[in-house]
Amino acid sequence: MAVFDTPYQRLEPSYTDSPLGEDDLLVHVPEGSKSPWHHIENLDLFFSRVYNLHQKNGFTCMLIGELFELLQFIFVVSFTTFLVSCVDYDILFANKMVNHSHTDNVKVTLPDAFLPPTVCQARIQENGFLMSLLVIASVFWIHRLVKFIYNICCNWEIHNFYIQALRIPMCELPYYTWEEVQSRIVQIQKEHQICIHKKELSELDVSHRILRFKNYMVAMINKNLLPLQHRAPLLGDTVFYTRGLKYNFQLIFFWGPGCLFQNEWSLKPEYKRAGARLELAEKLSQRILWIGLANLVLCPLVLVWQILYAFFCYTEVLRREPGSLGARCWSLYGRCYLRHFNELDHQLQTRLSRAYKPASKYMNCFLSPLLAVAAKHLGFLAGSILAVLIALTVYDEDVLAVEHVLSAVTLLGVVVTICRSFIPDQHLVFCPEQLLRVILAHIHYMPDHWQRSAHRSETRGEFAQLFQYKAVFILEELLSPLLTPLVLIFRLRPKSLEIIDFFRNFTVEVVGVGDTCSFAQMDVRQHGNPTWMSAGKTEASVYQQAEDGKTELSLMHFAITNPRWQPPRECSTFLSHLREQVQRDSTVATPKNATGPAHPLHYSHLLTQIDSEPHSLMVNMVSGMSTGGHLSHGDVPFSPHVSAVSEVATALRSLSPQQSCHPVQNQSGTGADFRNASFGSSVWEGPMNSGTLSEYASTEMSLHALYMHELHQQHTHMAPGRHIWHRQESDESDMGSMSRPTSSLARQPMGGWSEEGQSSRHPESVPEEGSDDELPPQVQKL
């Protein structure tokens, strides 16, 4: 069998977003005319600080926020030490009387339970374990203080950059969108030459600098490379991905000692060559082992901090709002799985915030009737007792002085609130298919087998992995110090060779940017999926394809949110083809959707105001997309998928009336100005502000996500997709695979292909992936 050898590639000019002839360009500027921001060496760190300062609303807000974090750490450590060593709990619980010299009828006060300073100091010094914790905490706080002072100096430079270069005062920065700031950064490149390797910067260059490592993480999760899915006893298939585990992944791959990168923008040379892949995999395996053992040693300290931090953070919230733990939040895994390539944090947060209400309503559709009956009666009993205690307290406040009465009132209030959260709203209408469609319009990604299965408990369980209870999130964070070492040692180590192959095969060098993840280029030719409108435009094997339409949807999202970006030729061809497909499908719209709303922002209102979805046009359209079964092959022109495609195409066409008649072409004739065609319509006679443009972009992307999913379903005819819940890992993920000899595992590159001259059996190939899985991926000619 052929040797799996994919050499590291230097990116050709089609990716540079620069005029021809700028490769390896070094711009020379006379010494006397250089600006303070000429030739910034670490542009990754510089652009990240520019972005963070914008997101934190300026230098003053960032400074105060970091200062309070330092003080908060001191408070947590000091207050915990005080509670452990300086309080006499016998007096506090009235188990011991307090001797007052002048009278015997004085009430016990809180200071009476405090030990004298000398006694408190002696108890602290006698406790060796507490002293060791205080020493470690002091070292950690000094490290954070030094980092805080360093960040002040660096952020002050960014502060001056905003004022002097971008001409944005700090007092007005909160009212500027990031797109406006990014536009000014691109414009000042010619004046200040912050990057000397190219004359012009593009929006994609800035995004690559800020999201270099995050794009790698998104790609690894998209390709199901990281061991995040586990089969736990009694729980079944679960996903475990916490902040502690994420920190360790980044430590191992990107910036820790001995990591794969030699700096923020360059992969180490030895990882770019296939010759030493086995030795590098063994080296990475040993490094993962040592980091896992370090996590195991530090587990008690981290666990204590996690418990204390969770106690101080959530106890007051639980007392004020007992039902808050029953609320839901997007899991860390969900945020990474749903993230587009080159999507910034605030863009992702906006999308998920729009989907929060429909997602909550969807999950509430699956409340257990049996549990609702039990909660209703238990809530009645607890509420009755609570009402009596409250009435007695109103009649005579001395009732609160009775032992445990106040505790009983608090506990009963919590029970009533929890029981109420399990009782469904009597006015709730069970419409999971429509709700899941509205959710898809915002989150943009959904496995194929969720289609027409929104009412099934399996779909609800898988969606719960993305949209979990807040209580589950807290519990996972508390268990993270215990489980993270096990995941690193027993699940991540066997994937060392696959990780080495992944970084070599999917890393490209971009002129003026450095080494980036090739998936982040959003090139449908190299990473497109034929079932996502890339048929005939992609040369990617199954190994090279991004899953779930990640390449196509990411390209669409970036083109919509960055209307001035000029895509490369292959990307422009895909966008032009998509626009033409929308125009064709809109001409075959069914009579019921032929008359849409005259104003495009009506769709935005319908997408954001989910409370009115039963009576809105968007939900009517979604309902039409969700109802109906599959017809025979001869009835495809009238199938629900074709009807849904035409409905969404009509909605998209209404966003840009001029676009349907006069396709916009750029100077190269490739039709790259995809977004300008939409925003240049005649719907608005005057100029639109950034808020209106943002609403347009959100609405347009939501409709495009629905449209592309319907085309994908129409193309596959509901065939099982290679989504992350059904895709098998490249190596056997069960416990049996962990017991395989290391030598046999080390001889298989990613995907199970063997070295030349050796024969090895591929572990459980996926049937729908075809014969491409038996071949090594082709050499990338980017």
XYZ file of N, CA and C in Angstrom, residues 252 257-258 271 278-294 488-489 492-497 500 742:
93
model
N -1.139 21.553 25.719
C -0.415 20.494 25.018
C -0.126 20.877 23.572
N 5.042 24.345 27.429
C 6.421 23.913 27.160
C 6.432 22.603 26.367
N 7.188 22.603 25.268
C 7.252 21.427 24.422
C 6.066 21.257 23.505
N 7.419 19.111 12.785
C 6.046 18.640 12.658
C 5.490 18.855 11.248
N 6.481 8.999 13.647
C 6.376 8.031 14.736
C 7.116 8.510 15.982
N 8.314 9.065 15.786
C 9.061 9.577 16.934
C 8.338 10.763 17.574
N 7.790 11.633 16.742
C 7.060 12.775 17.283
C 5.801 12.336 18.019
N 5.138 11.291 17.512
C 3.952 10.780 18.194
C 4.312 10.187 19.557
N 5.430 9.485 19.601
C 5.879 8.939 20.885
C 6.243 10.058 21.860
N 6.889 11.090 21.350
C 7.237 12.241 22.189
C 5.988 12.943 22.712
N 4.992 13.118 21.842
C 3.746 13.749 22.271
C 3.014 12.882 23.283
N 3.052 11.562 23.083
C 2.409 10.649 24.032
C 3.031 10.759 25.421
N 4.359 10.832 25.476
C 5.021 10.991 26.765
C 4.680 12.327 27.413
N 4.590 13.356 26.606
C 4.252 14.681 27.147
C 2.834 14.698 27.696
N 1.906 14.071 26.985
C 0.537 13.982 27.494
C 0.501 13.212 28.804
N 1.299 12.158 28.896
C 1.345 11.371 30.129
C 1.823 12.213 31.296
N 2.890 12.980 31.102
C 3.419 13.799 32.190
C 2.438 14.902 32.588
N 1.784 15.493 31.613
C 0.797 16.526 31.947
C -0.396 15.901 32.661
N -0.789 14.692 32.255
C -1.863 14.011 32.968
C -1.498 13.696 34.407
N -0.242 13.250 34.620
C 0.207 12.978 35.995
C 0.287 14.263 36.810
N 0.718 15.363 36.187
C 0.734 16.648 36.897
C -0.669 17.062 37.305
N -6.880 12.514 29.707
C -5.591 12.757 29.063
C -4.767 11.481 28.948
N -4.727 10.698 30.015
C -3.834 9.536 30.049
C -4.390 8.377 29.233
N -6.610 10.450 25.360
C -5.896 11.324 24.431
C -4.572 10.719 23.975
N -3.877 10.033 24.846
C -2.564 9.466 24.483
C -2.630 8.525 23.284
N -3.628 7.609 23.198
C -3.666 6.727 22.019
C -3.870 7.466 20.700
N -4.268 8.728 20.747
C -4.495 9.511 19.540
C -3.285 10.381 19.169
N -2.157 10.140 19.777
C -0.984 10.995 19.540
C -0.583 11.013 18.067
N -0.562 9.847 17.427
C -0.152 9.795 16.029
C -1.167 10.499 15.127
N -0.565 14.217 15.419
C 0.607 14.636 14.651
C 0.263 14.713 13.163
N 1.007 -0.812 21.805
C 1.395 0.515 21.341
C 2.104 0.458 20.003
